[in-house]
Amino acid sequence: MSWLKVTRGDAPLVIGLPHTGTGLGDVAGRFRSHWLARRDADWWVDRLYGFATDMGATLVCTGVSRSAIDVNRDPSGASLYPGQVTTGLCPIETFDGDPLYAGTEPDAAEIARRRALWFDPYHEALSAEIARLRASHPRVVLYDAHSIRSHIPRLFDGELPQFNIGTNGGTTCAPELTSAVADICAASGLGHVVDGRFRGGWTTRHYGRPETGVHAIQMELAMRGYLDEPEMPRAPDWPPEFDPARAAPLIAVLRDVIAACLAFARS
């Protein structure tokens, strides 16, 4: 499966990258705009965490766009944030409310087909890597890595903090892990919040079972920390190319965050 990339390490840490993909697969022709179908990707997050393989982390990354299927949504279709605007398992609109489909939206049969094609293999890979590492480590951390534009009025008010840590109200990991990550973010001098607008997606909530030795935590980054954001992205200027120098200060903080996750897992 060329769209699914697993980079294995032996350290007790799995980093999930569910939204970096831009591939539209065999549904490309159904979208009214390929650019819109890719606009809400977690741009360059795989580049931000590229250092983690040298620290022994395992990375699981899908190359399929979240517009084709969002592998971080509840497969039942239930909302992760009842009462708030969010996108679904097979989104029909962008974060800003632009319709994705020119014609027929995916029905139940099409959603089931996409789930079998892309959603299930991604989670089978995550599950397999967690089990592999759990067999040799008392604790394993699943770190679900994301980013999003700092201003999306339809989804949240104002400007998003730089670091948005999600633990679903402290249920998906030990408080020691949450504190270790939050302390590093606070020390950076940049804004952070724990269980704010983003409390952890389906991945964090599904796999985070501290009583079994699997601790899951989500990190949602505001994109302004590593690229220049317009008020509203326009084609063809979005996204800007990845600039390692521009991203370097944020990567330095993320390196400390990943080191803290490893230290917790090994403690």
CSV table of C-alpha atoms in Angstrom, one decimal:
chain,number,residue,atom,x,y,z
A,1,MET,CA,0.0,0.0,0.0
A,2,SER,CA,2.0,2.9,-1.3
A,3,TRP,CA,-0.2,5.5,0.4
A,4,LEU,CA,0.6,4.1,3.9
A,5,LYS,CA,4.1,4.6,5.3
A,6,VAL,CA,5.4,2.9,8.4
A,7,THR,CA,8.8,3.8,9.7
A,8,ARG,CA,9.7,1.5,12.5
A,9,GLY,CA,11.8,2.2,15.6
A,10,ASP,CA,12.4,0.3,18.8
A,11,ALA,CA,11.7,3.1,21.3
A,12,PRO,CA,8.3,3.0,23.2
A,13,LEU,CA,6.8,5.8,21.1
A,14,VAL,CA,4.4,5.8,18.1
A,15,ILE,CA,3.7,9.0,16.2
A,16,GLY,CA,0.5,9.0,14.2
A,17,LEU,CA,0.3,11.3,11.2
A,18,PRO,CA,-3.3,11.0,10.0
A,19,HIS,CA,-3.7,14.3,8.1
A,20,THR,CA,-0.5,15.0,6.2
A,21,GLY,CA,-1.7,13.2,3.0
A,22,THR,CA,-2.9,15.0,-0.1
A,23,GLY,CA,-3.7,11.9,-2.3
A,24,LEU,CA,-7.3,11.7,-3.6
A,25,GLY,CA,-7.2,8.1,-4.9
A,26,ASP,CA,-10.0,6.9,-7.0
A,27,VAL,CA,-12.4,9.6,-5.8
A,28,ALA,CA,-10.4,12.5,-7.2
A,29,GLY,CA,-13.0,13.1,-10.0
A,30,ARG,CA,-15.8,13.6,-7.5
A,31,PHE,CA,-14.4,16.7,-5.9
A,32,ARG,CA,-15.3,20.1,-7.4
A,33,SER,CA,-11.8,21.3,-6.7
A,34,HIS,CA,-8.7,19.3,-6.0
A,35,TRP,CA,-7.2,22.3,-4.3
A,36,LEU,CA,-10.1,22.6,-1.9
A,37,ALA,CA,-9.9,18.9,-1.3
A,38,ARG,CA,-6.3,19.3,-0.1
A,39,ARG,CA,-6.5,22.7,1.5
A,40,ASP,CA,-7.1,21.5,5.1
A,41,ALA,CA,-4.2,19.1,5.2
A,42,ASP,CA,-1.9,19.2,8.3
A,43,TRP,CA,0.8,20.8,6.1
A,44,TRP,CA,4.4,19.7,6.6
A,45,VAL,CA,3.7,18.0,10.0
A,46,ASP,CA,5.7,15.0,8.7
A,47,ARG,CA,8.6,17.3,8.1
A,48,LEU,CA,8.3,18.9,11.6
A,49,TYR,CA,8.7,15.5,13.2
A,50,GLY,CA,11.3,14.1,10.9
A,51,PHE,CA,13.9,14.2,13.6
A,52,ALA,CA,11.9,11.6,15.7
A,53,THR,CA,13.1,8.6,13.7
A,54,ASP,CA,16.7,9.3,15.0
A,55,MET,CA,15.3,9.1,18.5
A,56,GLY,CA,13.9,5.6,17.8
A,57,ALA,CA,10.2,6.6,17.3
A,58,THR,CA,7.9,4.7,15.0
A,59,LEU,CA,5.9,6.9,12.5
A,60,VAL,CA,2.7,5.8,10.9
A,61,CYS,CA,1.6,8.2,8.1
A,62,THR,CA,-1.2,8.1,5.5
A,63,GLY,CA,-0.8,9.8,2.2
A,64,VAL,CA,-4.6,10.0,1.6
A,65,SER,CA,-6.3,13.3,2.0
A,66,ARG,CA,-8.6,13.8,4.9
A,67,SER,CA,-11.2,14.9,2.4
A,68,ALA,CA,-11.4,11.4,0.9
A,69,ILE,CA,-11.7,9.9,4.4
A,70,ASP,CA,-10.6,11.2,7.8
A,71,VAL,CA,-8.9,8.5,9.7
A,72,ASN,CA,-9.1,10.5,12.9
A,73,ARG,CA,-12.9,10.4,13.1
A,74,ASP,CA,-15.2,8.0,14.8
A,75,PRO,CA,-15.9,5.3,12.2
A,76,SER,CA,-19.5,5.1,13.3
A,77,GLY,CA,-20.0,8.7,12.2
A,78,ALA,CA,-20.7,10.0,15.7
A,79,SER,CA,-19.4,13.5,16.3
A,80,LEU,CA,-16.4,13.9,18.5
A,81,TYR,CA,-17.5,17.4,19.5
A,82,PRO,CA,-21.3,17.4,19.9
A,83,GLY,CA,-22.8,20.8,19.5
A,84,GLN,CA,-19.7,22.2,17.8
A,85,VAL,CA,-19.0,22.5,14.1
A,86,THR,CA,-16.7,19.8,12.9
A,87,THR,CA,-16.0,17.7,9.8
A,88,GLY,CA,-17.1,14.0,9.5
A,89,LEU,CA,-15.6,10.7,8.5
A,90,CYS,CA,-16.0,11.6,4.8
A,91,PRO,CA,-16.3,15.4,4.9
A,92,ILE,CA,-18.7,17.1,2.6
A,93,GLU,CA,-17.3,20.6,3.2
A,94,THR,CA,-14.0,22.3,4.1
A,95,PHE,CA,-13.2,23.8,7.5
A,96,ASP,CA,-14.5,27.1,6.2
A,97,GLY,CA,-17.8,25.6,4.9
A,98,ASP,CA,-17.0,25.4,1.2
A,99,PRO,CA,-18.7,22.4,-0.4
A,100,LEU,CA,-16.3,19.7,-1.5
A,101,TYR,CA,-18.6,17.9,-4.0
A,102,ALA,CA,-20.0,19.2,-7.2
A,103,GLY,CA,-22.5,16.4,-7.4
A,104,THR,CA,-23.5,13.4,-5.3
A,105,GLU,CA,-22.0,13.3,-1.9
A,106,PRO,CA,-20.7,9.9,-0.6
A,107,ASP,CA,-23.6,7.6,0.6
A,108,ALA,CA,-23.3,4.9,3.2
A,109,ALA,CA,-22.1,2.3,0.7
A,110,GLU,CA,-19.3,4.6,-0.5
A,111,ILE,CA,-18.3,5.6,3.0
A,112,ALA,CA,-18.0,1.9,3.9
A,113,ARG,CA,-15.9,1.3,0.8
A,114,ARG,CA,-13.5,4.1,1.7
A,115,ARG,CA,-13.3,2.9,5.2
A,116,ALA,CA,-12.3,-0.6,4.1
A,117,LEU,CA,-9.8,0.8,1.6
A,118,TRP,CA,-8.1,3.5,3.7
A,119,PHE,CA,-9.4,3.8,7.3
A,120,ASP,CA,-9.1,0.2,8.4
A,121,PRO,CA,-5.6,-0.4,7.1
A,122,TYR,CA,-4.3,2.8,8.7
A,123,HIS,CA,-5.6,1.7,12.1
A,124,GLU,CA,-4.5,-1.9,11.6
A,125,ALA,CA,-1.0,-0.5,11.1
A,126,LEU,CA,-1.2,1.7,14.2
A,127,SER,CA,-2.6,-1.2,16.3
A,128,ALA,CA,0.2,-3.5,15.1
A,129,GLU,CA,3.0,-1.1,15.9
A,130,ILE,CA,1.6,-0.4,19.4
A,131,ALA,CA,1.3,-4.1,20.1
A,132,ARG,CA,4.8,-4.7,18.8
A,133,LEU,CA,6.3,-2.1,21.1
A,134,ARG,CA,4.1,-3.0,24.0
A,135,ALA,CA,5.4,-6.5,23.9
A,136,SER,CA,8.8,-5.3,24.9
A,137,HIS,CA,8.0,-2.1,26.9
A,138,PRO,CA,5.8,-1.7,30.0
A,139,ARG,CA,4.6,1.6,28.6
A,140,VAL,CA,4.1,2.9,25.1
A,141,VAL,CA,3.1,6.5,24.2
A,142,LEU,CA,1.0,7.1,21.1
A,143,TYR,CA,1.5,10.7,20.1
A,144,ASP,CA,-1.1,11.9,17.5
A,145,ALA,CA,0.5,14.8,15.5
A,146,HIS,CA,-1.6,17.5,13.9
A,147,SER,CA,-1.6,21.2,12.8
A,148,ILE,CA,-4.3,23.6,11.8
A,149,ARG,CA,-4.6,27.3,10.7
A,150,SER,CA,-4.6,29.7,13.6
A,151,HIS,CA,-7.8,31.5,12.6
A,152,ILE,CA,-10.8,29.5,11.4
A,153,PRO,CA,-13.9,31.4,12.7
A,154,ARG,CA,-16.3,28.7,11.7
A,155,LEU,CA,-14.5,26.2,14.1
A,156,PHE,CA,-13.3,28.4,16.9
A,157,ASP,CA,-13.2,32.0,18.1
A,158,GLY,CA,-10.1,34.1,18.0
A,159,GLU,CA,-6.6,32.8,17.6
A,160,LEU,CA,-5.7,29.3,18.5
A,161,PRO,CA,-2.9,28.8,21.1
A,162,GLN,CA,0.4,27.6,19.6
A,163,PHE,CA,0.2,24.2,21.4
A,164,ASN,CA,-3.1,22.4,21.9
A,165,ILE,CA,-2.7,19.3,24.0
A,166,GLY,CA,-5.5,16.8,24.0
A,167,THR,CA,-6.1,14.0,26.5
A,168,ASN,CA,-10.0,13.9,26.5
A,169,GLY,CA,-10.2,15.3,29.9
A,170,GLY,CA,-7.2,13.4,31.3
A,171,THR,CA,-8.6,10.0,30.4
A,172,THR,CA,-6.2,8.9,27.6
A,173,CYS,CA,-2.8,9.2,29.4
A,174,ALA,CA,-1.3,9.6,32.9
A,175,PRO,CA,-1.3,13.1,34.3
A,176,GLU,CA,2.5,12.9,34.5
A,177,LEU,CA,2.7,12.7,30.8
A,178,THR,CA,0.3,15.6,30.3
A,179,SER,CA,2.3,17.7,32.8
A,180,ALA,CA,5.6,16.9,31.2
A,181,VAL,CA,4.4,18.0,27.7
A,182,ALA,CA,2.5,21.1,29.0
A,183,ASP,CA,5.5,22.3,31.0
A,184,ILE,CA,7.7,22.2,28.0
A,185,CYS,CA,5.2,24.1,26.0
A,186,ALA,CA,4.8,26.7,28.7
A,187,ALA,CA,8.5,27.1,29.0
A,188,SER,CA,8.7,28.0,25.3
A,189,GLY,CA,6.9,31.3,26.0
A,190,LEU,CA,4.3,30.4,23.4
A,191,GLY,CA,0.7,29.9,24.2
A,192,HIS,CA,-0.6,26.4,25.1
A,193,VAL,CA,-3.8,24.8,26.4
A,194,VAL,CA,-4.7,21.3,27.7
A,195,ASP,CA,-8.1,20.0,26.5
A,196,GLY,CA,-9.2,23.2,25.0
A,197,ARG,CA,-11.0,23.3,21.6
A,198,PHE,CA,-9.2,20.2,20.6
A,199,ARG,CA,-9.4,17.4,23.3
A,200,GLY,CA,-8.1,14.6,21.2
A,201,GLY,CA,-9.6,13.0,18.1
A,202,TRP,CA,-10.8,9.4,17.7
A,203,THR,CA,-7.2,8.0,17.6
A,204,THR,CA,-6.3,9.5,21.0
A,205,ARG,CA,-9.6,8.5,22.5
A,206,HIS,CA,-9.7,5.0,21.1
A,207,TYR,CA,-6.1,3.9,21.9
A,208,GLY,CA,-5.5,5.8,25.1
A,209,ARG,CA,-5.8,3.1,27.8
A,210,PRO,CA,-3.4,4.0,30.6
A,211,GLU,CA,-4.4,1.0,32.6
A,212,THR,CA,-3.1,-1.3,29.8
A,213,GLY,CA,0.2,0.6,29.5
A,214,VAL,CA,-0.8,2.6,26.3
A,215,HIS,CA,-0.9,6.4,26.9
A,216,ALA,CA,-2.2,8.5,24.1
A,217,ILE,CA,-1.8,12.3,23.7
A,218,GLN,CA,-2.7,14.6,20.8
A,219,MET,CA,-0.8,17.7,19.8
A,220,GLU,CA,-2.5,20.2,17.6
A,221,LEU,CA,-0.1,22.9,16.4
A,222,ALA,CA,-1.2,26.3,15.2
A,223,MET,CA,0.5,26.6,11.8
A,224,ARG,CA,1.8,30.1,12.4
A,225,GLY,CA,4.6,28.6,14.5
A,226,TYR,CA,6.3,27.2,11.3
A,227,LEU,CA,4.8,28.9,8.3
A,228,ASP,CA,3.3,32.3,7.2
A,229,GLU,CA,-0.4,32.1,7.3
A,230,PRO,CA,-2.7,34.3,5.3
A,231,GLU,CA,-6.1,35.3,6.7
A,232,MET,CA,-7.7,33.1,4.1
A,233,PRO,CA,-5.7,30.7,1.9
A,234,ARG,CA,-6.0,31.3,-1.8
A,235,ALA,CA,-4.8,29.2,-4.7
A,236,PRO,CA,-2.0,28.9,-5.8
A,237,ASP,CA,-0.2,30.5,-2.9
A,238,TRP,CA,-1.3,28.0,-0.2
A,239,PRO,CA,0.5,26.3,1.3
A,240,PRO,CA,3.9,28.0,1.3
A,241,GLU,CA,6.9,25.7,0.8
A,242,PHE,CA,8.4,24.2,3.9
A,243,ASP,CA,11.2,26.4,5.2
A,244,PRO,CA,13.5,24.5,7.7
A,245,ALA,CA,14.9,27.8,9.0
A,246,ARG,CA,11.4,29.2,9.6
A,247,ALA,CA,10.4,26.0,11.4
A,248,ALA,CA,13.6,25.5,13.4
A,249,PRO,CA,12.5,27.3,16.7
A,250,LEU,CA,9.3,25.2,16.8
A,251,ILE,CA,11.1,22.0,16.0
A,252,ALA,CA,13.4,22.6,18.9
A,253,VAL,CA,10.4,22.7,21.2
A,254,LEU,CA,8.9,19.6,19.6
A,255,ARG,CA,12.2,17.8,20.1
A,256,ASP,CA,12.0,18.4,23.8
A,257,VAL,CA,8.3,17.3,23.8
A,258,ILE,CA,9.2,14.0,22.1
A,259,ALA,CA,12.1,13.5,24.5
A,260,ALA,CA,9.7,14.0,27.4
A,261,CYS,CA,7.3,11.4,26.0
A,262,LEU,CA,10.2,8.9,25.7
A,263,ALA,CA,11.4,9.7,29.2
A,264,PHE,CA,7.9,9.1,30.6
A,265,ALA,CA,7.5,5.8,28.6
A,266,ARG,CA,10.8,4.6,30.0
A,267,SER,CA,10.2,5.6,33.6
